[in-house]
PDB file of C-alpha atoms in Angstrom:
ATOM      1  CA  UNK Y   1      76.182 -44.724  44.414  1.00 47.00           C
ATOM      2  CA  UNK Y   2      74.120 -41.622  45.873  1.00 64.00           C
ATOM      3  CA  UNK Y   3      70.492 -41.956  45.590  1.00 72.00           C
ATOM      4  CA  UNK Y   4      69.103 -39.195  43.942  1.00 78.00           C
ATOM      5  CA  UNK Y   5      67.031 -36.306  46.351  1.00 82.00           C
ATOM      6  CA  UNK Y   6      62.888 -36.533  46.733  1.00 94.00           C
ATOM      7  CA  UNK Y   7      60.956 -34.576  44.677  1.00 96.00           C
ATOM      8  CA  UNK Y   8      59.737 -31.458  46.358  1.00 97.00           C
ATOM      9  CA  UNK Y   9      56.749 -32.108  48.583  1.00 97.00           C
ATOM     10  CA  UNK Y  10      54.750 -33.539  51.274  1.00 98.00           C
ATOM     11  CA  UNK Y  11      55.398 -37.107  52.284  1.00 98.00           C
ATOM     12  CA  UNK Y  12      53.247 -38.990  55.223  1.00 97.00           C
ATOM     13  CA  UNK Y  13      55.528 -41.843  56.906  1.00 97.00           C
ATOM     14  CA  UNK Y  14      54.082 -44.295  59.197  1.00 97.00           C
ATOM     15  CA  UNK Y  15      56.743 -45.330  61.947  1.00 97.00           C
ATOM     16  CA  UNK Y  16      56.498 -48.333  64.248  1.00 97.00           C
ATOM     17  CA  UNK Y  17      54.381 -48.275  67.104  1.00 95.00           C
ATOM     18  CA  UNK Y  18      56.488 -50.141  69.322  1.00 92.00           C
ATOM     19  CA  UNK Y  19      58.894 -52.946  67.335  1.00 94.00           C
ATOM     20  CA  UNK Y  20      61.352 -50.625  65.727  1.00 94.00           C
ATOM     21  CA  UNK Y  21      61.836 -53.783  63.034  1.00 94.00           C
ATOM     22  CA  UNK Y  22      57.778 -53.195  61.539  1.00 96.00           C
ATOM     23  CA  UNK Y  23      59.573 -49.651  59.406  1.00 96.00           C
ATOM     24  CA  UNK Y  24      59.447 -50.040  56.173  1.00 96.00           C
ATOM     25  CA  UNK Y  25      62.635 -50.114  53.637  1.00 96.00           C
ATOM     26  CA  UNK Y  26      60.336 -47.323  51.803  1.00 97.00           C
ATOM     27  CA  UNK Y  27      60.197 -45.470  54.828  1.00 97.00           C
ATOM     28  CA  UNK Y  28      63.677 -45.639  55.402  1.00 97.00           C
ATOM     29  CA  UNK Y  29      64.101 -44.749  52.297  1.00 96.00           C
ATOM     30  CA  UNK Y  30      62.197 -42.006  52.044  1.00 97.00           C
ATOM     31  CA  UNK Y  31      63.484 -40.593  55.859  1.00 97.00           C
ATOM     32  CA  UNK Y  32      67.093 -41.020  54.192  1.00 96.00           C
ATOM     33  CA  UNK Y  33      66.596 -39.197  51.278  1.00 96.00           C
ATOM     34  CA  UNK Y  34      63.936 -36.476  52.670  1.00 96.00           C
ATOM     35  CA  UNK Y  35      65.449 -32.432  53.772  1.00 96.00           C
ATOM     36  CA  UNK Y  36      63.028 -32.088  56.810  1.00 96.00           C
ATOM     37  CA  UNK Y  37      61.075 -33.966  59.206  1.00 97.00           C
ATOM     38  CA  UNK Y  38      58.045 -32.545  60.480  1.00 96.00           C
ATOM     39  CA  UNK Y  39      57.361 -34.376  64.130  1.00 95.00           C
ATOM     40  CA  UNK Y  40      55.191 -34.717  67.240  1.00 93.00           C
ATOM     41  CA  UNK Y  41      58.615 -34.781  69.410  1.00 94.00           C
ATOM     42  CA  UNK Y  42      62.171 -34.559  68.216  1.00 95.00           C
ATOM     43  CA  UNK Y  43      63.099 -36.965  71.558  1.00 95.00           C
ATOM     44  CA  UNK Y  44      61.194 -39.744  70.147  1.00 95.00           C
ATOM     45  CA  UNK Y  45      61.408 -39.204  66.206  1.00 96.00           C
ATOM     46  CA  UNK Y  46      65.636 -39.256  67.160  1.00 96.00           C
ATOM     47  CA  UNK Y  47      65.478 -42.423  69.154  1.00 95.00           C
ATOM     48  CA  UNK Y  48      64.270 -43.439  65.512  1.00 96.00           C
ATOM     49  CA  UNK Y  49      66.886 -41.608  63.670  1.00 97.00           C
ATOM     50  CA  UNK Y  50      69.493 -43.139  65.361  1.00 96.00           C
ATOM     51  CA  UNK Y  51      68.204 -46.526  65.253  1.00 95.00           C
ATOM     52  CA  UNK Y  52      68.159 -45.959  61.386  1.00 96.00           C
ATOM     53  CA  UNK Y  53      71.993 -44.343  61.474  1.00 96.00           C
ATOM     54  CA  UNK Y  54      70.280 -41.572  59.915  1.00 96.00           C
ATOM     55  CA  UNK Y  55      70.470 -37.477  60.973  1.00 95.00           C
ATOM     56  CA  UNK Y  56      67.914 -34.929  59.724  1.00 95.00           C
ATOM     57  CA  UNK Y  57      66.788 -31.358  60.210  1.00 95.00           C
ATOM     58  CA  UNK Y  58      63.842 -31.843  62.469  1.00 96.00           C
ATOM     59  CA  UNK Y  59      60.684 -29.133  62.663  1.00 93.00           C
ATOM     60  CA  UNK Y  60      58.170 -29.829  65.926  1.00 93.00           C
ATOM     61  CA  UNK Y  61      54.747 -29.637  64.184  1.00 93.00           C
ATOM     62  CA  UNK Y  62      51.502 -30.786  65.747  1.00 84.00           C
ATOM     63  CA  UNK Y  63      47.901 -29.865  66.838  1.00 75.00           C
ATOM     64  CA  UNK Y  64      48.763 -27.461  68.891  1.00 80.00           C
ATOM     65  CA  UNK Y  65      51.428 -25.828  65.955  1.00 82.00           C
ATOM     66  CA  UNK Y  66      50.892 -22.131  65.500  1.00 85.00           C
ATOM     67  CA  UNK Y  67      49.832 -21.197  61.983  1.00 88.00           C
ATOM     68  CA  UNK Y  68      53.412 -19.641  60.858  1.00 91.00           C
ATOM     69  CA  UNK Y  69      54.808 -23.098  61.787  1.00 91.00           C
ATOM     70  CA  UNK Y  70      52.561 -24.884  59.411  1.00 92.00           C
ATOM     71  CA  UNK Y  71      53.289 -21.697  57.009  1.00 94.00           C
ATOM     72  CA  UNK Y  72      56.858 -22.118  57.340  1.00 94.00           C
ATOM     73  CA  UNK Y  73      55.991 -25.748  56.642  1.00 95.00           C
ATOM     74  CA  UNK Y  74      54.207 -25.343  53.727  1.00 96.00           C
ATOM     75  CA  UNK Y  75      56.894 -22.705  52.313  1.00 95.00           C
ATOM     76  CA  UNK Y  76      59.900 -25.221  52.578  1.00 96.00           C
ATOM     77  CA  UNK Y  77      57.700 -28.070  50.523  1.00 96.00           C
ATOM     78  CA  UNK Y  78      57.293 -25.720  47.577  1.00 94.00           C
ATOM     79  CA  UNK Y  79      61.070 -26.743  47.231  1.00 96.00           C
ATOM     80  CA  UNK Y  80      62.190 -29.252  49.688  1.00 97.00           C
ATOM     81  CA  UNK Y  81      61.083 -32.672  50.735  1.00 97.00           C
ATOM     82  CA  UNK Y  82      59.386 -32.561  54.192  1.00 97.00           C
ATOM     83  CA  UNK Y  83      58.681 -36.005  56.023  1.00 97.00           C
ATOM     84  CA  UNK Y  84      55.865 -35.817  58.607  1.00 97.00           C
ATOM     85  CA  UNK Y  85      55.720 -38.203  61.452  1.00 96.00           C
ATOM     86  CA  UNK Y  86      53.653 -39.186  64.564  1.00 94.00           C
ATOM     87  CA  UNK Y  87      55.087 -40.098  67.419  1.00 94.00           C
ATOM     88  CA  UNK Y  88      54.073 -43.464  66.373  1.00 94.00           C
ATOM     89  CA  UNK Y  89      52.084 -45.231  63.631  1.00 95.00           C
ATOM     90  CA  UNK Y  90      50.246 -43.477  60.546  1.00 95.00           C
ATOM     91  CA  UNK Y  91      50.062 -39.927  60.825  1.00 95.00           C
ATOM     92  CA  UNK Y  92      46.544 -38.385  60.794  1.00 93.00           C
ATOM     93  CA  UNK Y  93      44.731 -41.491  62.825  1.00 92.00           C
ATOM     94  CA  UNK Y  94      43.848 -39.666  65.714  1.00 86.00           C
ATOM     95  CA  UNK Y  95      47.288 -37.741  65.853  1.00 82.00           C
ATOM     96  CA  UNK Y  96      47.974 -34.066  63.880  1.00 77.00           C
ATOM     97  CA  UNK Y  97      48.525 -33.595  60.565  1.00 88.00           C
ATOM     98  CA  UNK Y  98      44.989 -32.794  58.698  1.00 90.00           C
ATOM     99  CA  UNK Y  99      45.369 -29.222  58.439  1.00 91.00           C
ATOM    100  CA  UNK Y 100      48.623 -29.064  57.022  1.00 93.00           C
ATOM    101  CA  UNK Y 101      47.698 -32.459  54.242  1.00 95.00           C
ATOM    102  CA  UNK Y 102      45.062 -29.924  53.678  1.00 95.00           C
ATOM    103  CA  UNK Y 103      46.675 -27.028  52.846  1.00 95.00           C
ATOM    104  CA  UNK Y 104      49.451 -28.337  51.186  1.00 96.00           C
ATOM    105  CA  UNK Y 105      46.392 -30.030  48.917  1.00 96.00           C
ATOM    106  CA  UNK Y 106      44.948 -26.620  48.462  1.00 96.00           C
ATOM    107  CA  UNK Y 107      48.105 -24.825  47.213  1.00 96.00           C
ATOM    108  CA  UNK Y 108      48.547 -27.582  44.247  1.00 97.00           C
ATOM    109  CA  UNK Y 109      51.876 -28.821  46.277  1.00 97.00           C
ATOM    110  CA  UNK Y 110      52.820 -32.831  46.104  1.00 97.00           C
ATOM    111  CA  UNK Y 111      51.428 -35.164  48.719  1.00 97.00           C
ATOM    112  CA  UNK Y 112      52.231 -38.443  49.085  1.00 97.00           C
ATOM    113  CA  UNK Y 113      51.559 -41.322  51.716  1.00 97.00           C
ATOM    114  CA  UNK Y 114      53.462 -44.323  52.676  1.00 97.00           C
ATOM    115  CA  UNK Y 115      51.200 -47.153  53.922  1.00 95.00           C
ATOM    116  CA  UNK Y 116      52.781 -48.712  56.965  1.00 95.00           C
ATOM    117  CA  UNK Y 117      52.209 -49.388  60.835  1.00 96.00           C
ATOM    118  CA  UNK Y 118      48.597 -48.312  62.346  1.00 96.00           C
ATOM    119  CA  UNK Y 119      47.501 -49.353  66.204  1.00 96.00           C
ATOM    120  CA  UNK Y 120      43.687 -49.624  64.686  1.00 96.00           C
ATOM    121  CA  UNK Y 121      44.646 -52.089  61.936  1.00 96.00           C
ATOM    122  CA  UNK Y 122      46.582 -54.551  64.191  1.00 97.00           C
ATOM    123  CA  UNK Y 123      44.440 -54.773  66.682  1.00 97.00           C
ATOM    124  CA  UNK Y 124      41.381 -55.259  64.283  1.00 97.00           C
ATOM    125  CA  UNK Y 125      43.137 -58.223  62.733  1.00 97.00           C
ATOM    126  CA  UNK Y 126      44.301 -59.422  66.632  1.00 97.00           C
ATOM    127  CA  UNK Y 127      41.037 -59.192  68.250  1.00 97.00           C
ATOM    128  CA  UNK Y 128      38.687 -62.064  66.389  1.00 96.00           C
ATOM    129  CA  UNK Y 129      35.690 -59.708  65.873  1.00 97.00           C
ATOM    130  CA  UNK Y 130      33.962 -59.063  62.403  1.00 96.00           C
ATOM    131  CA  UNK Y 131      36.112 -56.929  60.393  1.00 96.00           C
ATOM    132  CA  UNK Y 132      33.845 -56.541  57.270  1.00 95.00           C
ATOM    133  CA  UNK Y 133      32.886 -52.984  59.163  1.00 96.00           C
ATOM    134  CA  UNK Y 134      34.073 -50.862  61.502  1.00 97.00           C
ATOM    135  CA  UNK Y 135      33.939 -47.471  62.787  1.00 97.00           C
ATOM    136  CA  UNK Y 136      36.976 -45.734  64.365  1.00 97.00           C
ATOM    137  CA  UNK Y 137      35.708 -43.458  66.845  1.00 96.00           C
ATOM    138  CA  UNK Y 138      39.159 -41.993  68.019  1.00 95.00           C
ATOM    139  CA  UNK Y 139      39.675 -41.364  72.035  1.00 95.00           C
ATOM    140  CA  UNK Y 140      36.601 -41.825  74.066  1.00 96.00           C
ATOM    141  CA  UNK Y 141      35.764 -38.264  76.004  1.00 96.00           C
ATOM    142  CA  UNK Y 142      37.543 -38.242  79.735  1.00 93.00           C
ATOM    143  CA  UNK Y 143      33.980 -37.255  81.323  1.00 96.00           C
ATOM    144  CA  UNK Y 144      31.713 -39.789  82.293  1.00 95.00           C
ATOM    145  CA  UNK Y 145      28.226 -37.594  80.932  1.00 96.00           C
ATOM    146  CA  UNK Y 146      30.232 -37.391  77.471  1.00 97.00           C
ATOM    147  CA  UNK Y 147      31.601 -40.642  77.481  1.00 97.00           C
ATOM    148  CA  UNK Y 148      28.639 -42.341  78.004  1.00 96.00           C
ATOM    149  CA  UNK Y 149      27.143 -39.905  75.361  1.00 96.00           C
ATOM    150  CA  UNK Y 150      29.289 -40.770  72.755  1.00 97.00           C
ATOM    151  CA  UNK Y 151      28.428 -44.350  73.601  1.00 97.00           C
ATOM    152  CA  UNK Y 152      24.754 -44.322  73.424  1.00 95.00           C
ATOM    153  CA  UNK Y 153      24.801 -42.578  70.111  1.00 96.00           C
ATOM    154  CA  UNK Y 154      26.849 -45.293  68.560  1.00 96.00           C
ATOM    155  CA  UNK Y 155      25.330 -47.863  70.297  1.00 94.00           C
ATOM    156  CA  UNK Y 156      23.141 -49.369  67.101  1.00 92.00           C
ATOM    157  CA  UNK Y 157      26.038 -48.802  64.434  1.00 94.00           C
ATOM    158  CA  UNK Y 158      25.996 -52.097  62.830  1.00 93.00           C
ATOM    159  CA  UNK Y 159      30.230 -52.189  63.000  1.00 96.00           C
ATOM    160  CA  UNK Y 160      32.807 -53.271  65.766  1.00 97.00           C
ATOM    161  CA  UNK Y 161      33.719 -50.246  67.423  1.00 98.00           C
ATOM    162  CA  UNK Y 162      37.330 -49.412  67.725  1.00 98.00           C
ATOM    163  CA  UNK Y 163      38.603 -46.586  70.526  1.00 98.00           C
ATOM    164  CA  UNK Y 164      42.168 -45.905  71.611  1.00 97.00           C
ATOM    165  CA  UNK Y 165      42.475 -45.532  75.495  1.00 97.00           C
ATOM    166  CA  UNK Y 166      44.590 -44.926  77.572  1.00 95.00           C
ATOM    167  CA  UNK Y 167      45.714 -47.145  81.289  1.00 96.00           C
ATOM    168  CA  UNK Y 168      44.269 -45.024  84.067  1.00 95.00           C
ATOM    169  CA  UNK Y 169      41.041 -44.554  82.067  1.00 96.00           C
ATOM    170  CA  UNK Y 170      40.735 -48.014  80.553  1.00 97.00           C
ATOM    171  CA  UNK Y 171      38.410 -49.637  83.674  1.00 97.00           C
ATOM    172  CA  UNK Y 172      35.675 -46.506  83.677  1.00 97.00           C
ATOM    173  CA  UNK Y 173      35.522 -47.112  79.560  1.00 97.00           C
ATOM    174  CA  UNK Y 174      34.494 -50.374  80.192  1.00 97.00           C
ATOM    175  CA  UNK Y 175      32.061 -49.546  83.037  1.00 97.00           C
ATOM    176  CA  UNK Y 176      30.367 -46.945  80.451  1.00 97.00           C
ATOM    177  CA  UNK Y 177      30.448 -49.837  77.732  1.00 97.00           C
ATOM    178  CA  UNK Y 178      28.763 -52.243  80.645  1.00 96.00           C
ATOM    179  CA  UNK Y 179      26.211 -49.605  80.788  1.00 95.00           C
ATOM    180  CA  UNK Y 180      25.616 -48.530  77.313  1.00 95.00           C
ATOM    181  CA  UNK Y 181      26.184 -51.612  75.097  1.00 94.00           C
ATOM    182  CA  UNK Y 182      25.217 -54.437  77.683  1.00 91.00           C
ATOM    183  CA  UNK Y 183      26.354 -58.204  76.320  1.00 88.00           C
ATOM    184  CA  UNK Y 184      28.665 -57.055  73.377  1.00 93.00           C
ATOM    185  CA  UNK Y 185      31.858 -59.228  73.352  1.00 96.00           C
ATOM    186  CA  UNK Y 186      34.827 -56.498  73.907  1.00 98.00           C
ATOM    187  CA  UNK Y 187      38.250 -56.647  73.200  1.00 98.00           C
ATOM    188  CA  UNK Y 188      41.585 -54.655  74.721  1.00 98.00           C
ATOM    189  CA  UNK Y 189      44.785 -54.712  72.678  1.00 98.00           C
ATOM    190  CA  UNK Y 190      47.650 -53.368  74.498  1.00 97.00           C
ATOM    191  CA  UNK Y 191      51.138 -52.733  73.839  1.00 96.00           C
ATOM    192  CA  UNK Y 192      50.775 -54.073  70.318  1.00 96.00           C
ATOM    193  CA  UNK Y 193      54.091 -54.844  68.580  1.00 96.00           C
ATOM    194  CA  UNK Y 194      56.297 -54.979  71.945  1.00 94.00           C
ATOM    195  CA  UNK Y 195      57.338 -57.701  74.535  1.00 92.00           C
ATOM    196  CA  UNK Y 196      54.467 -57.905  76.696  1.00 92.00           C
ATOM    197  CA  UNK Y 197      51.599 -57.670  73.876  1.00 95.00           C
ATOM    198  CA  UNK Y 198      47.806 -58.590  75.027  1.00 96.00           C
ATOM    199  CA  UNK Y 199      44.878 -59.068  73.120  1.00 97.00           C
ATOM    200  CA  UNK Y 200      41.868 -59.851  75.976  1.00 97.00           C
ATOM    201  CA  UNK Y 201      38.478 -60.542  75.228  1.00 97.00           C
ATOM    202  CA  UNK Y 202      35.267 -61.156  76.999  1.00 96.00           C
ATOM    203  CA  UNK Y 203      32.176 -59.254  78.647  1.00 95.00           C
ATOM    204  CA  UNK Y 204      32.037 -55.768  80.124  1.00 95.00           C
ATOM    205  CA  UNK Y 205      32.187 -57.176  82.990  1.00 95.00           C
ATOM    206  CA  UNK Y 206      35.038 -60.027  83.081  1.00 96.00           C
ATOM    207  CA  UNK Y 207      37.222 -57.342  81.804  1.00 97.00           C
ATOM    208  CA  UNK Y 208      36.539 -54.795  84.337  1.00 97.00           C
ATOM    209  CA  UNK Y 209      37.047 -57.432  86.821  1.00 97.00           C
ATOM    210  CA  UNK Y 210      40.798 -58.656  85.020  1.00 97.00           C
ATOM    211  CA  UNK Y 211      41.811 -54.705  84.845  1.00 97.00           C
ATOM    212  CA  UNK Y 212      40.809 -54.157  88.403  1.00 97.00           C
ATOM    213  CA  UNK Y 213      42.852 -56.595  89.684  1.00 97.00           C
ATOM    214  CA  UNK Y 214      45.821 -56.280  86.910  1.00 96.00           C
ATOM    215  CA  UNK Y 215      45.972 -52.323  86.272  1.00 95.00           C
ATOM    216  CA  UNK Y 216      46.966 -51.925  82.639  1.00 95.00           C
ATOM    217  CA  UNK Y 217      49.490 -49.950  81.133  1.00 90.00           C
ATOM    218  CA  UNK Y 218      50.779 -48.988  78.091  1.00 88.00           C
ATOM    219  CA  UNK Y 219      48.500 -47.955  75.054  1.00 91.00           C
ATOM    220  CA  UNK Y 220      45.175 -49.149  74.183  1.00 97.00           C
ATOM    221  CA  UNK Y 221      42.797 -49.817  71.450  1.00 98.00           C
ATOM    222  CA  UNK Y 222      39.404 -51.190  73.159  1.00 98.00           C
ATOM    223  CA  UNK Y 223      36.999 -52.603  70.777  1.00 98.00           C
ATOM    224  CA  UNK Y 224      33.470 -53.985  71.099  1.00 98.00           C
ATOM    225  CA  UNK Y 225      31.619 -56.068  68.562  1.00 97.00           C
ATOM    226  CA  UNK Y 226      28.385 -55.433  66.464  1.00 95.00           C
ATOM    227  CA  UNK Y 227      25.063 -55.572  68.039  1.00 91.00           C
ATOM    228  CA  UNK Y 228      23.524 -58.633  67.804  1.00 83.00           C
ATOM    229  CA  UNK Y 229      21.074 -58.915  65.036  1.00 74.00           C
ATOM    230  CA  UNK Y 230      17.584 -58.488  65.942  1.00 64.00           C
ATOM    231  CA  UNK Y 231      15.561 -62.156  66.067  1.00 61.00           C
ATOM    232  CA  UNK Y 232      13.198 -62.690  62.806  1.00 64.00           C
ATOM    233  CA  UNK Y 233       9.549 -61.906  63.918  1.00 69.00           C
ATOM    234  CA  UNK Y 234       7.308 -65.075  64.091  1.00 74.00           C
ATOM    235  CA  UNK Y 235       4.583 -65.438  62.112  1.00 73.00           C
ATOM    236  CA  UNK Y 236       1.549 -63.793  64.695  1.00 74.00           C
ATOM    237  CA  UNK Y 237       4.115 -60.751  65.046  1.00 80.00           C
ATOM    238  CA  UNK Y 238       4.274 -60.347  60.854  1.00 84.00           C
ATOM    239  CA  UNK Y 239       0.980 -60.490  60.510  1.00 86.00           C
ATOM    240  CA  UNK Y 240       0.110 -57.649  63.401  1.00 88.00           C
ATOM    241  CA  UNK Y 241       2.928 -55.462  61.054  1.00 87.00           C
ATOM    242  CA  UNK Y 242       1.096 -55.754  57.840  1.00 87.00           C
ATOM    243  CA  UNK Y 243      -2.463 -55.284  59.675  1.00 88.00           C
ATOM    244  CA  UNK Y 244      -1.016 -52.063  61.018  1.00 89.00           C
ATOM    245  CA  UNK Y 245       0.957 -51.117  57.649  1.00 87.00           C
ATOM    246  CA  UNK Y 246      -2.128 -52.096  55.741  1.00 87.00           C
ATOM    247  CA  UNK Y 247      -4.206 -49.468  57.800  1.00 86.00           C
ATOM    248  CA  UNK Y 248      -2.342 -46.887  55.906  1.00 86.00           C
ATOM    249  CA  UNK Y 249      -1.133 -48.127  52.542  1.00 88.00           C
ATOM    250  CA  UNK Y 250      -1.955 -50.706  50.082  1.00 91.00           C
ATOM    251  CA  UNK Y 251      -0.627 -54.368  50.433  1.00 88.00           C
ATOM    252  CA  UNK Y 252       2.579 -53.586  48.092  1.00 91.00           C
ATOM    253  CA  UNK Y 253       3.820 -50.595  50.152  1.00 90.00           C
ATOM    254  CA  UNK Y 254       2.636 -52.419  53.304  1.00 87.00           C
ATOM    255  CA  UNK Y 255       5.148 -55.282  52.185  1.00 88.00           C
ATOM    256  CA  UNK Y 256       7.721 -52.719  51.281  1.00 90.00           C
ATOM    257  CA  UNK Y 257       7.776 -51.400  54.727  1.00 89.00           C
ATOM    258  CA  UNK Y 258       7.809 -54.027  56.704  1.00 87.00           C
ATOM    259  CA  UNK Y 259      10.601 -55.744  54.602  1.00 86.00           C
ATOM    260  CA  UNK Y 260      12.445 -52.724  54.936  1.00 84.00           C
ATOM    261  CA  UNK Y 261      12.307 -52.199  58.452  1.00 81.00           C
ATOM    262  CA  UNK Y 262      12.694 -55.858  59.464  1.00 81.00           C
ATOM    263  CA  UNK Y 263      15.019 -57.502  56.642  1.00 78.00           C
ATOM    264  CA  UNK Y 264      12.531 -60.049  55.481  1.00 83.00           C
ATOM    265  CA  UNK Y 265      11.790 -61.582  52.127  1.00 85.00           C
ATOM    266  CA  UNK Y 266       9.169 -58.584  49.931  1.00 89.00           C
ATOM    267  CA  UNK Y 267       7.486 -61.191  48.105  1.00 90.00           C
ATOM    268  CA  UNK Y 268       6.404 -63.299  50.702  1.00 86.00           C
ATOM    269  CA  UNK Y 269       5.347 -60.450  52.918  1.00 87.00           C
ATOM    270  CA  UNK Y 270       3.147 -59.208  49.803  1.00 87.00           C
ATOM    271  CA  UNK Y 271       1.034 -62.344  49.184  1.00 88.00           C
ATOM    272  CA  UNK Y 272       0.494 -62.330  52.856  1.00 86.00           C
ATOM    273  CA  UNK Y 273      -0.724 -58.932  52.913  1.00 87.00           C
ATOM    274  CA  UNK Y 274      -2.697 -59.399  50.069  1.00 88.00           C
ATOM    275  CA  UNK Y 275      -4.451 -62.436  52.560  1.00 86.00           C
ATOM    276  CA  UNK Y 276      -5.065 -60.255  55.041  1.00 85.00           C
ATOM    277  CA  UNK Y 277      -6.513 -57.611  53.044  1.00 81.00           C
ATOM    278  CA  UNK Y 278      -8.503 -60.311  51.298  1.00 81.00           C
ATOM    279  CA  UNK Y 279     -10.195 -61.401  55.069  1.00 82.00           C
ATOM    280  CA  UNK Y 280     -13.163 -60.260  55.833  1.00 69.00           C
TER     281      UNK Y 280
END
């Protein structure tokens, strides 16, 4: 029986990222039944294709996509299906796509988004480091000032950091992390989903000295834990706070503050302050 055509519209496919087995029947589906796919390269969206025993019109569309491509784009949805792809994993994480979601918002047109392979999400789950937060921070910058920019500003997020890399970069990333977020654990996931998959972790420095030795190849996500939490002042160092809070503000703000700023318990830090202000 013939299935029956997609509504008009946009719909965002994620494709495997290395096992051609992780795409989904939806996504099959939905590549089956679609009238154009939109795609970083028609070499590697075909290799899928044909895998799938499936042919479609295909449309090169990414960053670098003039703005009557993503026009002529946005004119076909209005009464076609178009599928757009990444090269590999969920369009829009760190690959092209935002402008044209965008637009195709703005005009009222259908979008929809199939949930299904992402680089970030696997090697979250592979790399044993807290998971409850995280920041993806996309392709560290090639240049060493910038790169170690970008590092010192993120430096105190309270998340695991995520980055994709790439090989021939991957040792002077972790040289900048060395330098800018000394004794977090670290993590590289490479070649996630195909036969020789990796998931290392350790110090700055025991993975610069692996990758030195073993160049890597392949693609990378590189991710470094939280900072470690700041140690609980002792009791001297508390009291010094609320003497210098207490200089400026009553006892309940004083306690307010220094909770605040240090994560410790409001109530306790009030009766103390009222003991202090209560000294002679």
């Amino acid at each position: 029986m013939d299935t029956p055509p997609l509504a008009p519209g946009l719909y965002i496919v994620a494709t495997p990222i290395g096992n051609l087995g992780d795409i989904t029947a939806r996504a099959a589906d939905v590549i089956a039944r679609c009238d154009v796919i939109a795609c970083e390269d028609t070499r590697v969206t075909g290799k899928l294709l044909n895998h799938l025993g499936i042919r479609k019109a295909m449309r090169r569309y990414d960053d670098h996509a003039s703005a009557e491509v993503r026009e002529r784009l946005l004119g076909e949805m209005a009464e076609k299906s178009v599928v757009l792809v990444s090269d590999a994993g969920t369009p829009l994480i760190s690959d092209p796509g935002y402008r044209l979601v965008r637009e195709a918002r703005e005009r009222g047109l259908a979008v929809t988004s199939l949930p299904g392979p992402s680089a970030l999400t696997v090697a979250l789950t592979l790399a044993g480091l807290p998971t409850d937060r995280f920041l993806f921070a996309g392709f560290l910058p090639s240049k060493d000032k910038a790169r170690g920019d970008v590092l010192a500003e993120l430096a105190a997020t309270p998340a695991t950091l995520v980055f994709y890399e790439t090989g021939p970069r991957l040792v002077a990333s972790l040289t900048a992390m060395a330098q800018h977020l000394p004794g977090r654990e670290l993590a590289v996931a490479r070649e996630l989903t195909k036969l020789h998959e990796e998931c290392r972790s350790g110090t700055p420095e025991e993975l610069i000295a692996h990758y030195t030795a073993h160049p890597p190849k392949g693609e990378i996500v590189l991710l470094a834990g939280p900072p470690p939490e700041p140690a609980a002042p002792q009791a001297d160092d508390v009291d010094a706070l609320l003497r210098a809070a207490l200089a400026q503000a009553s006892p309940s703000q004083a306690a307010g503050q220094v909770a605040k700023a240090h994560g410790l318990d409001r109530k306790a830090l009030y009766a103390r302050a009222m003991a202090l202000k209560a000294e002679p």
